N, CA, C and O of each residue as an XYZ file, in Angstrom:
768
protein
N     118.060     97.518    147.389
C     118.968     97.501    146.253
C     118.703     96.230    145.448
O     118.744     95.119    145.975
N     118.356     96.479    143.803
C     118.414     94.958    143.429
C     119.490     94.702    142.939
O     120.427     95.499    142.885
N     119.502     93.050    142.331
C     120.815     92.761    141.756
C     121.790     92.510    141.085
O     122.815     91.830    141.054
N     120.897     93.635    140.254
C     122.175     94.509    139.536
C     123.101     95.291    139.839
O     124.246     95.316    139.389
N     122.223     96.492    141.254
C     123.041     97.884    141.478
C     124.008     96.919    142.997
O     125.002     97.464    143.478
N     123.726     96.111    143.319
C     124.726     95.171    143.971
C     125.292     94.709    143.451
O     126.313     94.479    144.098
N     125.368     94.089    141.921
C     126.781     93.425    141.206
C     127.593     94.807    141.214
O     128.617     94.868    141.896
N     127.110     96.064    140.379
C     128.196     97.396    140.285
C     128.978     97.567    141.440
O     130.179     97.835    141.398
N     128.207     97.392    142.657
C     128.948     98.220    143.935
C     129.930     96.955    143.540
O     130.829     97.259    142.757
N     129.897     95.932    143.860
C     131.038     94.862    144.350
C     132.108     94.840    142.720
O     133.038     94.087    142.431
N     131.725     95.546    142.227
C     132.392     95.222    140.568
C     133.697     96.829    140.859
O     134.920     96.885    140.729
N     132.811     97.744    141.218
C     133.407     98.942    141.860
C     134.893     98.970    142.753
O     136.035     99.404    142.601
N     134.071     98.190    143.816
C     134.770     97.856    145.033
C     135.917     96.722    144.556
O     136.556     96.222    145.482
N     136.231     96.276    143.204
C     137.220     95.297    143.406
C     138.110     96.247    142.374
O     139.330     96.101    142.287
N     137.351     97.275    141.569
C     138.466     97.801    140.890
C     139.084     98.684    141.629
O     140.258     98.922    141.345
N     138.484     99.355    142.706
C     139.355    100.208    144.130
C     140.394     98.967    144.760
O     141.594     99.230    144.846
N     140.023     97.963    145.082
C     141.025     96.672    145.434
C     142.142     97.209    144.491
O     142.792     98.254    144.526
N     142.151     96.175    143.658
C     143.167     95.923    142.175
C     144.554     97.385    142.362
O     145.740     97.395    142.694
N     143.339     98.654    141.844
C     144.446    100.125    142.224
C     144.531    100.085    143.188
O     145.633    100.565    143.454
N     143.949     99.736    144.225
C     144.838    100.161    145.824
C     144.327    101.785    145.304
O     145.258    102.590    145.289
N     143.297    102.203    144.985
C     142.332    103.628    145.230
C     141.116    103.264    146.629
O     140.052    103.879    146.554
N     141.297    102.334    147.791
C     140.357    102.339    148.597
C     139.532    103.321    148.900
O     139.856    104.501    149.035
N     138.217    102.764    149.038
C     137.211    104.012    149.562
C     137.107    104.209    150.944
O     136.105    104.797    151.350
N     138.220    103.708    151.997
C     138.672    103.788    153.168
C     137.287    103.054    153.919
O     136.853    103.681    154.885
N     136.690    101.996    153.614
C     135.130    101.892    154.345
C     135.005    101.842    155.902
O     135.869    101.176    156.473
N     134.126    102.405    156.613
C     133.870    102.962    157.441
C     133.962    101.302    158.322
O     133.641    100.206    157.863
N     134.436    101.585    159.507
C     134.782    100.168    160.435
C     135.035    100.971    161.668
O     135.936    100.577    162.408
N     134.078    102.500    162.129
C     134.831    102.695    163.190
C     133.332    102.745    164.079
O     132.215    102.286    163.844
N     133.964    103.615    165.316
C     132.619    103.492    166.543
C     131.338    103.415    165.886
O     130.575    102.475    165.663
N     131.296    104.916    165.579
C     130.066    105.534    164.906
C     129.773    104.214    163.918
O     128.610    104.016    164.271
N     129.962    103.471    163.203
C     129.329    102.700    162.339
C     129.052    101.551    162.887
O     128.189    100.870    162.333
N     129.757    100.999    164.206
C     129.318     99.685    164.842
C     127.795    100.508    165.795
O     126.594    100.284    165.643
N     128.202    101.065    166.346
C     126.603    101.703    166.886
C     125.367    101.844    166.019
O     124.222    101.513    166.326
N     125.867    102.493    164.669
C     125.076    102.252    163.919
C     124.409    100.945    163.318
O     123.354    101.049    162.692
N     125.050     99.657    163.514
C     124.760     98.684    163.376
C     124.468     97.691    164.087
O     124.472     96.480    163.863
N     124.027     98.750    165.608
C     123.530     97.900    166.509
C     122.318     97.574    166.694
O     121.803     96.784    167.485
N     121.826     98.351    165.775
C     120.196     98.880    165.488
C     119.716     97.604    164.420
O     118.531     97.291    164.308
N     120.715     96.986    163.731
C     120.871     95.682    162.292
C     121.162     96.065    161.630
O     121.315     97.286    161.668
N     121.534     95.184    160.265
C     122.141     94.943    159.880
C     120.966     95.315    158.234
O     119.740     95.355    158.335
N     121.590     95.502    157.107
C     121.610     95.922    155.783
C     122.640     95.695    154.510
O     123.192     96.552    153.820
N     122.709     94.373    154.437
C     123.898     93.876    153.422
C     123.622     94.187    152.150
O     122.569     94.808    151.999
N     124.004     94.040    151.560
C     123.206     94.414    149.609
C     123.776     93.212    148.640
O     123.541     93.030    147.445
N     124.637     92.419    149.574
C     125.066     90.969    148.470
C     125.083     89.972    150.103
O     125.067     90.072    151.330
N     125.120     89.125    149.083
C     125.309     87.488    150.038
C     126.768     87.173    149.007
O     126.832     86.910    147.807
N     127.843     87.327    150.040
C     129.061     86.109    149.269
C     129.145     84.997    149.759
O     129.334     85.132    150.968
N     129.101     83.813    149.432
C     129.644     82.392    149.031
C     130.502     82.359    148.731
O     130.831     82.832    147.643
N     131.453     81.682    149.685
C     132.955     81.957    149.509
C     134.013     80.720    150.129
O     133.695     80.178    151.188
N     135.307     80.300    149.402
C     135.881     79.438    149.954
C     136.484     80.208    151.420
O     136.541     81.417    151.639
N     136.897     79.090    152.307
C     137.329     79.755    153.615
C     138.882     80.236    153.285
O     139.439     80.776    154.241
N     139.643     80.120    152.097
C     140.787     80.396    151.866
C     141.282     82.252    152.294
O     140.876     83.348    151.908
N     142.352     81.782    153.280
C     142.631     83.010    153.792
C     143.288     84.593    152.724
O     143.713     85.717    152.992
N     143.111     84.054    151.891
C     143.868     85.214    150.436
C     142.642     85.564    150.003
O     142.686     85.973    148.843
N     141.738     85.563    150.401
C     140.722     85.997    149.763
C     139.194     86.600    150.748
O     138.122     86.174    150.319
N     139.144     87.429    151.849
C     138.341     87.927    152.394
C     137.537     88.962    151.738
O     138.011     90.081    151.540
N     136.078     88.578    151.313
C     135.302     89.295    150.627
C     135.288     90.871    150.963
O     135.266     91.766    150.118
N     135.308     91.068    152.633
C     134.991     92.561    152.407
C     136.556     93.342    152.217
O     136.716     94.541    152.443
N     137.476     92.564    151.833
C     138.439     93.442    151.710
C     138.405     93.313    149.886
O     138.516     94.443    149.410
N     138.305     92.445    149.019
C     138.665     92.230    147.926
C     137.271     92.878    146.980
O     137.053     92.903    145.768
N     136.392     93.424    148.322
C     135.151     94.257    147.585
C     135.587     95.464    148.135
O     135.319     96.414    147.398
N     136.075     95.719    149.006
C     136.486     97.417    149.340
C     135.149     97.529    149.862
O     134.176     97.920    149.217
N     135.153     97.158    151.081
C     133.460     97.039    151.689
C     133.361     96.898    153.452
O     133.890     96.025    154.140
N     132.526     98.028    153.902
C     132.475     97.851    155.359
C     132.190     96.942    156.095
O     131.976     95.793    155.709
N     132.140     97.377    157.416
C     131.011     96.513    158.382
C     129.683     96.687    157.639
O     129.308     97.671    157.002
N     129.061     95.546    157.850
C     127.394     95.551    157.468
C     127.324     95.944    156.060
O     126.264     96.454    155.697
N     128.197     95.809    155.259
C     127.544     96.045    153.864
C     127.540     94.500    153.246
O     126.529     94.295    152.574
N     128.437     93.385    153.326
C     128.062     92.280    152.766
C     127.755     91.087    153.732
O     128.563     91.104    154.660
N     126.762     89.946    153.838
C     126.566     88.666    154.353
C     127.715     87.676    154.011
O     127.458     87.164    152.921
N     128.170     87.495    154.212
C     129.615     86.297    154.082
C     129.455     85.167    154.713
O     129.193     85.247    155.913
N     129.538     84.154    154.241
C     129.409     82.576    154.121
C     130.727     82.013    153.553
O     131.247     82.215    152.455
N     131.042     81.419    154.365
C     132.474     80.576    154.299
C     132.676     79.250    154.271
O     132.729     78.767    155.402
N     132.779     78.660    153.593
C     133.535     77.086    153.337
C     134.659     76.507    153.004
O     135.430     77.406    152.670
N     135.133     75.549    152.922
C     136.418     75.068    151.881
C     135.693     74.771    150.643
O     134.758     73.970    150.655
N     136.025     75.301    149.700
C     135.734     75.267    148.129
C     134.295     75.351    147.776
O     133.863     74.784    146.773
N     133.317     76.248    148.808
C     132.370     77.202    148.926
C     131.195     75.877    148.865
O     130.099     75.841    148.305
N     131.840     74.943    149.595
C     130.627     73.915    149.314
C     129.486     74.213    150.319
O     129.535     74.764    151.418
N     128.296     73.617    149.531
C     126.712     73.908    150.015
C     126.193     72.556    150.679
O     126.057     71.362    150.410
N     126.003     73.387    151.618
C     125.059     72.016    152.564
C     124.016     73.185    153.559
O     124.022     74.410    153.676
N     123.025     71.876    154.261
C     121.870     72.933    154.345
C     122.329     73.942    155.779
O     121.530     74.799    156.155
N     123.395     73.789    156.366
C     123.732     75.017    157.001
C     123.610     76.440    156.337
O     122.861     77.406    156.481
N     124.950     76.048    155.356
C     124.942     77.454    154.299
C     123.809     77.254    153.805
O     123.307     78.266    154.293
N     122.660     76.620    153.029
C     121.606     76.941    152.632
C     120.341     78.129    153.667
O     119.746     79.119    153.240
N     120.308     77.650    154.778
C     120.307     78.029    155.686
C     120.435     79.620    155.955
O     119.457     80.347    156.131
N     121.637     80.010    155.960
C     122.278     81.144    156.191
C     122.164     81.734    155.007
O     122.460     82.922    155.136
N     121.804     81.403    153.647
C     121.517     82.045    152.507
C     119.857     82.650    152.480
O     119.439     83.800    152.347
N     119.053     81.189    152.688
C     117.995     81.646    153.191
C     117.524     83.237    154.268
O     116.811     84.239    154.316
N     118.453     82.534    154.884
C     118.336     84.278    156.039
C     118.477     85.481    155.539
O     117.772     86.487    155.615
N     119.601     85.226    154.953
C     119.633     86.565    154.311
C     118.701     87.210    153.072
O     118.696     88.387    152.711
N     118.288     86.628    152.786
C     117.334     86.452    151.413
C     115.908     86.465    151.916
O     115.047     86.740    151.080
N     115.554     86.228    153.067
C     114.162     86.291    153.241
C     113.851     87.862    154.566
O     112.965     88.711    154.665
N     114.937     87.598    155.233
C     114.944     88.315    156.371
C     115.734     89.611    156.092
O     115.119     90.569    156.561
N     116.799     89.944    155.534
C     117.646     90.569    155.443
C     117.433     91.252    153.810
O     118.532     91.679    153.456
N     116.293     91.501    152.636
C     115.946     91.639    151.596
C     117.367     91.474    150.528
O     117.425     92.272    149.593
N     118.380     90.548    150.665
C     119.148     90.716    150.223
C     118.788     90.249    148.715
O     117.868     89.433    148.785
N     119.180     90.473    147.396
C     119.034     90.150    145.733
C     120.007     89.478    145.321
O     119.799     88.612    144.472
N     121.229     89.691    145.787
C     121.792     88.958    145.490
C     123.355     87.853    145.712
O     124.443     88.231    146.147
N     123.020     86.610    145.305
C     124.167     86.056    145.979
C     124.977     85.512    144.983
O     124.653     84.743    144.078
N     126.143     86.030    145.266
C     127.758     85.813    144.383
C     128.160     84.476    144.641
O     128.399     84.464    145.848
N     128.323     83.586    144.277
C     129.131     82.487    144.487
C     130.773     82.518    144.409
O     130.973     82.041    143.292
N     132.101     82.825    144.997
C     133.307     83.149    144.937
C     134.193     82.300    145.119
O     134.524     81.863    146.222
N     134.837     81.868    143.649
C     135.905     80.610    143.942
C     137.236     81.658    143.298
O     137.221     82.667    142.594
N     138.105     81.025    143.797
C     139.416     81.170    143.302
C     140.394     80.361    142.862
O     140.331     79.132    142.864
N     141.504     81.160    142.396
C     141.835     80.408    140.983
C     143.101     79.330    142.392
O     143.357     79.649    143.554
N     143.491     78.342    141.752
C     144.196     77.574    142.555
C     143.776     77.080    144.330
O     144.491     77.196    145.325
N     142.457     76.553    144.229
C     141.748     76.587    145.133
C     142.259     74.711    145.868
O     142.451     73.600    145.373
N     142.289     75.361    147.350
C     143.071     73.258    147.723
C     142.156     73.015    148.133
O     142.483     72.458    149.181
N     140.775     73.014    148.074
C     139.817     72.081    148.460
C     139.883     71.529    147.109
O     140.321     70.380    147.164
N     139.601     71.924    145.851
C     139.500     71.685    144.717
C     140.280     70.887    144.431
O     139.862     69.795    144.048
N     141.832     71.154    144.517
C     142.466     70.674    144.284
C     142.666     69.061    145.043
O     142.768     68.058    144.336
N     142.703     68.993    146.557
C     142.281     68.151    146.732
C     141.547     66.811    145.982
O     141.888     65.776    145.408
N     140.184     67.602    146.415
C     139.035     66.354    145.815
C     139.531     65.716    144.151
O     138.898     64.794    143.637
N     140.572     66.282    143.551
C     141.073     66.234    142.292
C     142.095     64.896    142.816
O     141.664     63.761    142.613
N     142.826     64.989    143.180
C     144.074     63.883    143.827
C     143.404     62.640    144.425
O     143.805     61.496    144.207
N     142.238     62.986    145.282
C     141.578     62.134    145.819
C     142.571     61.780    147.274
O     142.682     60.683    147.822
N     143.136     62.904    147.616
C     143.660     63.011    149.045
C     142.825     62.193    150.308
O     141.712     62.159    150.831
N     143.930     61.677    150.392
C     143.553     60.969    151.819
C     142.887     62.083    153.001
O     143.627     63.065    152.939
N     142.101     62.271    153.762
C     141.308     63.001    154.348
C     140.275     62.841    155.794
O     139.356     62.024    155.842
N     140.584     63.667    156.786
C     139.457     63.002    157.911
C     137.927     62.817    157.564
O     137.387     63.156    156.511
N     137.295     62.173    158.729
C     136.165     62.077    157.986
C     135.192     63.540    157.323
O     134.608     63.654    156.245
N     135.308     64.327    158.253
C     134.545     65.909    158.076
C     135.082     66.171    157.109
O     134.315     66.083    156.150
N     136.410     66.568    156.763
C     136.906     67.155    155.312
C     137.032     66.130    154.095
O     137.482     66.394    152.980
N     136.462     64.717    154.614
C     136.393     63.751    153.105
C     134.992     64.556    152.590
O     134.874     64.751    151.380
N     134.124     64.939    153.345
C     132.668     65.271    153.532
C     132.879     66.426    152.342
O     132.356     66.205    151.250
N     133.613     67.610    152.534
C     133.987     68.634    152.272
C     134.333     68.071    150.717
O     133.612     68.367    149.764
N     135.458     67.272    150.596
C     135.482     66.485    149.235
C     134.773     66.254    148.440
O     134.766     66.766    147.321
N     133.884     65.269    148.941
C     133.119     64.405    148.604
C     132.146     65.587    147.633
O     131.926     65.475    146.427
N     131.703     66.614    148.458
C     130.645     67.258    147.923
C     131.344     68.064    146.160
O     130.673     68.758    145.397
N     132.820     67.651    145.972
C     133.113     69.065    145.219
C     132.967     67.564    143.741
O     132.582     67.831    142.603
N     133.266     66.504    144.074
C     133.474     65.566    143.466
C     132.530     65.375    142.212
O     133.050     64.862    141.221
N     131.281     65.712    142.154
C     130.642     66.196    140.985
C     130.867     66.884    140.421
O     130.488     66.586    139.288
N     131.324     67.797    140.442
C     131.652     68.855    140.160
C     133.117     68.405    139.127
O     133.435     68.432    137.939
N     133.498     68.143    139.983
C     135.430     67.282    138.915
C     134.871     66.692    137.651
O     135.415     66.799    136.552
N     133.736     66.056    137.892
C     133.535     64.881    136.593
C     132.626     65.180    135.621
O     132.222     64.580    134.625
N     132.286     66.710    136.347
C     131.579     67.469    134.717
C     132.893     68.011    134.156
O     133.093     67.819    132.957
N     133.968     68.772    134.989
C     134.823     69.314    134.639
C     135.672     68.119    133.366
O     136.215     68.472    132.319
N     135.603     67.380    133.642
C     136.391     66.325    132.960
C     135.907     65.987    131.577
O     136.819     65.530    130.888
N     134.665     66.078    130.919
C     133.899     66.595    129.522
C     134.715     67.607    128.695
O     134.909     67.454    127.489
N     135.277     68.863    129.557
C     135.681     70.229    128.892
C     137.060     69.910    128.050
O     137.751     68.918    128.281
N     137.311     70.724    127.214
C     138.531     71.131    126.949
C     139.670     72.415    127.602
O     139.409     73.617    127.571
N     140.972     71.801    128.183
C     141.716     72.488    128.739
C     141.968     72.293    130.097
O     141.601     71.294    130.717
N     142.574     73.210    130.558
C     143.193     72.386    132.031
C     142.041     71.846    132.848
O     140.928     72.373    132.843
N     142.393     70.648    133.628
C     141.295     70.493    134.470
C     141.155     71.074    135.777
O     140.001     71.265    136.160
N     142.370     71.482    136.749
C     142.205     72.618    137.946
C     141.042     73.708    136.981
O     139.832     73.483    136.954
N     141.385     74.316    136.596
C     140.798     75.643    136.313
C     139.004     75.349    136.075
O     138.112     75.920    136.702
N     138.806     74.220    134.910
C     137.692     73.371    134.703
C     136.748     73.089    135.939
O     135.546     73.301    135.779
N     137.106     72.723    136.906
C     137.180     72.093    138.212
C     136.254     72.997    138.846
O     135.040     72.826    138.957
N     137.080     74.178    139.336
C     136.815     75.595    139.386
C     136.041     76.178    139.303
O     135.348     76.640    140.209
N     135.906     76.379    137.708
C     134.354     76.817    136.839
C     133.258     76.074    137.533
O     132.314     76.656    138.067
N     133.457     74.286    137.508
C     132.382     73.412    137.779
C     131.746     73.900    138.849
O     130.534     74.083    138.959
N     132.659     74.127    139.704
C     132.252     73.839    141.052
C     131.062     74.796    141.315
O     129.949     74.391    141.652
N     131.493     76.530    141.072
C     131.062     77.253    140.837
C     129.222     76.622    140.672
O     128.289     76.364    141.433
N     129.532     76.603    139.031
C     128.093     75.829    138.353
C     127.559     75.303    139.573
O     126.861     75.995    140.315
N     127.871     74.043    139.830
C     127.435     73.233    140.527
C     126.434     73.341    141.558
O     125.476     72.607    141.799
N     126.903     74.570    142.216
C     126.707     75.454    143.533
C     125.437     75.815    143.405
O     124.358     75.467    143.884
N     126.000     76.948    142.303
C     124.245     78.055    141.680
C     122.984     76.634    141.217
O     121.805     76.489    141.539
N     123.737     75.944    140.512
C     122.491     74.806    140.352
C     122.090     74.439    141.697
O     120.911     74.477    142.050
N     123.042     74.084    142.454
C     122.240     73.264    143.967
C     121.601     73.959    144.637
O     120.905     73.459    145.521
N     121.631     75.241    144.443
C     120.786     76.997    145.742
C     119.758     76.892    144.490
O     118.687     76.511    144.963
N     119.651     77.055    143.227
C     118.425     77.431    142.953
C     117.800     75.779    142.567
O     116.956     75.831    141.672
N     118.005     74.734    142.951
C     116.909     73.696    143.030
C     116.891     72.815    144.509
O     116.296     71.775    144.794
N     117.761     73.648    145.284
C     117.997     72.363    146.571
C     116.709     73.593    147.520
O     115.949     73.019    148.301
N     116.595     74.774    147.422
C     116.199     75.738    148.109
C     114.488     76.491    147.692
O     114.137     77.441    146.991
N     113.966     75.766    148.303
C     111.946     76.556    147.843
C     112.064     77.916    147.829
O     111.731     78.622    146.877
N     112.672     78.424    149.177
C     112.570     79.982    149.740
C     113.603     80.734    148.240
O     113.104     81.535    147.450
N     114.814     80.321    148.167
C     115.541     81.030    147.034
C     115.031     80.485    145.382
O     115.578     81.061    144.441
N     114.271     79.681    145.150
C     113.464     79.542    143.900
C     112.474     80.549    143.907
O     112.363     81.344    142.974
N     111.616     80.564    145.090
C     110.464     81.712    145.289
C     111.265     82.858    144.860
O     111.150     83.266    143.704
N     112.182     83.494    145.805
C     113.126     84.862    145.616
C     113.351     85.171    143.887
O     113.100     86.193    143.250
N     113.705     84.358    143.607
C     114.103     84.489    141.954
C     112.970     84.663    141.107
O     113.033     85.493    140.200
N     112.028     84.040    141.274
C     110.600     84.377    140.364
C     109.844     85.347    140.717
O     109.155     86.043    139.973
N     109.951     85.417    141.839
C     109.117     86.874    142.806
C     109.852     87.733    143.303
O     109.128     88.684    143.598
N     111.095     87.981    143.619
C     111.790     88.771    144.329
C     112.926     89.094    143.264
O     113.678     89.806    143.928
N     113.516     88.977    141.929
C     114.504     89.568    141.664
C     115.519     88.959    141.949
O     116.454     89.536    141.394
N     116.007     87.758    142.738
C     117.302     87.356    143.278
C     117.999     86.703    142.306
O     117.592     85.735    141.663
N     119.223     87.332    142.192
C     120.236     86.801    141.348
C     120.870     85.788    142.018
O     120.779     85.822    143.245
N     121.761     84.504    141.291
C     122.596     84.075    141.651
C     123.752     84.120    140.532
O     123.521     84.023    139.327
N     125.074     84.287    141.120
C     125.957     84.659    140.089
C     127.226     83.673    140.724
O     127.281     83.173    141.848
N     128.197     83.578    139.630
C     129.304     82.867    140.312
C     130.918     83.819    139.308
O     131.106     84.043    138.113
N     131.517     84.036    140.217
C     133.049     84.749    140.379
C     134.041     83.937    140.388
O     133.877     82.832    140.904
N     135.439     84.330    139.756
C     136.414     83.692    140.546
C     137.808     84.893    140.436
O     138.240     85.468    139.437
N     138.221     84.970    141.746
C     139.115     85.533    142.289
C     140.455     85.117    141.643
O     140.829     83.947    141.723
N     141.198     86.080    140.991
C     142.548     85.727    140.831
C     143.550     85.821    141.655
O     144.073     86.893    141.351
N     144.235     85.286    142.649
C     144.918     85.441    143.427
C     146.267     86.238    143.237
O     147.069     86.320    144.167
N     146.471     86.754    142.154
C     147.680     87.520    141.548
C     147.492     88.453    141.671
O     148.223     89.280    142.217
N     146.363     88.634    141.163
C     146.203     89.941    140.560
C     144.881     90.452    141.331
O     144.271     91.435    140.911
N     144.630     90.026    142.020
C     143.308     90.472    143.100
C     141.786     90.592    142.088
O     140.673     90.594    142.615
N     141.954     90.666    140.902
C     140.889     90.819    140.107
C     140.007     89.936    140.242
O     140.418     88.820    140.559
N     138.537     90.125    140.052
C     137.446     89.102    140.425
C     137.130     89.306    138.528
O     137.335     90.277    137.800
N     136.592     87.995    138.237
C     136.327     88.149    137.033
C     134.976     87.534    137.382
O     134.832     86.452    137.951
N     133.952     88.391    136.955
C     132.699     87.783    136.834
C     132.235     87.105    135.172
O     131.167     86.653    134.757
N     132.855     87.191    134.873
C     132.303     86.648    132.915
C     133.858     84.882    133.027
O     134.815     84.741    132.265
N     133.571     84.199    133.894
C     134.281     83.368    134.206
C     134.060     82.062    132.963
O     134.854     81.148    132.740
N     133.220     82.224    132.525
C     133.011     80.816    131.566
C     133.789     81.180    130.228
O     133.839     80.370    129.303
């Protein structure tokens, strides 16, 4: 699948979310057996670890249809690089979504400049570029923040990563960035 006909499915799958029209996705015996054989994702999500927001439910999406990667405020380090890689070299995946949401407390955080242990100053620390492009824009700065971070991300996977630069010039791989409305369950991909 390239990644385009993987943005539709997940563009699909959030307007079945939103109506509550689920396509009931398959999570039973017969499909874990079937996936004992491996695995076949058609997106990579990048995603904050925030519990209001689990990709395969807010895509209307089974076992084994998406790769999911989890952080606080979807930050990249070479673990998740890592695990993007995998999927992208091993797993023919096209494309990877970057998924922030709107009122996000890592974000918010690194914004206050919250006092923090050392691992989650880490977690901070990384979104903190990200704040001080936001701070150029016009209009709120949470939301700004947000957008940045997003940016930030897709810039750091397509220049921190050889294997996902290769993918993109030779393979078709998209990188895209989302953000989840927590109200209204809607994913808006045209976020800028």
């Amino acid at each position: 699948m390239d990644a385009y006909q993987a943005l539709e499915k997940l563009i699909a799958g959030n307007k079945r979310y939103v109506t509550e029209r689920y396509a009931k996705p398959d999570i039973g015996y017969k499909k874990r057996l079937e996936l004992v054989q491996g695995q076949q994702p058609f997106a990579v999500i990048l995603g904050c670890s925030d519990s209001r927001i689990p990709p395969e439910i807010i895509f209307d999406q089974g076992l084994g249809d998406l790769f999911v990667v989890r952080t606080a405020g979807q930050v990249v380090d070479s673990v998740v690089l890592g695990s993007l890689e995998y999927a992208v070299e091993h797993l023919a995946v096209r494309l990877i979504l970057i998924l922030g949401h709107q009122d996000c407390g890592a974000v918010k955080a690194a914004l206050t400049g919250t006092q923090a242990s050392l691992h989650l100053c880490s977690i901070l620390q990384a979104i903190v570029p990200a704040i001080e492009s936001a701070r150029n824009c016009t209009g709120e700065l949470l939301p700004n923040a947000i957008r940045a971070n997003i940016d930030f991300n897709i810039d750091k996977l397509k220049s921190a990563s050889p294997v996902l630069g290769k993918a993109i010039s030779a393979k078709g791989l998209q990188i895209i960035g989302a953000i989840h409305n927590i109200h209204d369950g809607n994913v808006n991909f045209d976020y800028v």
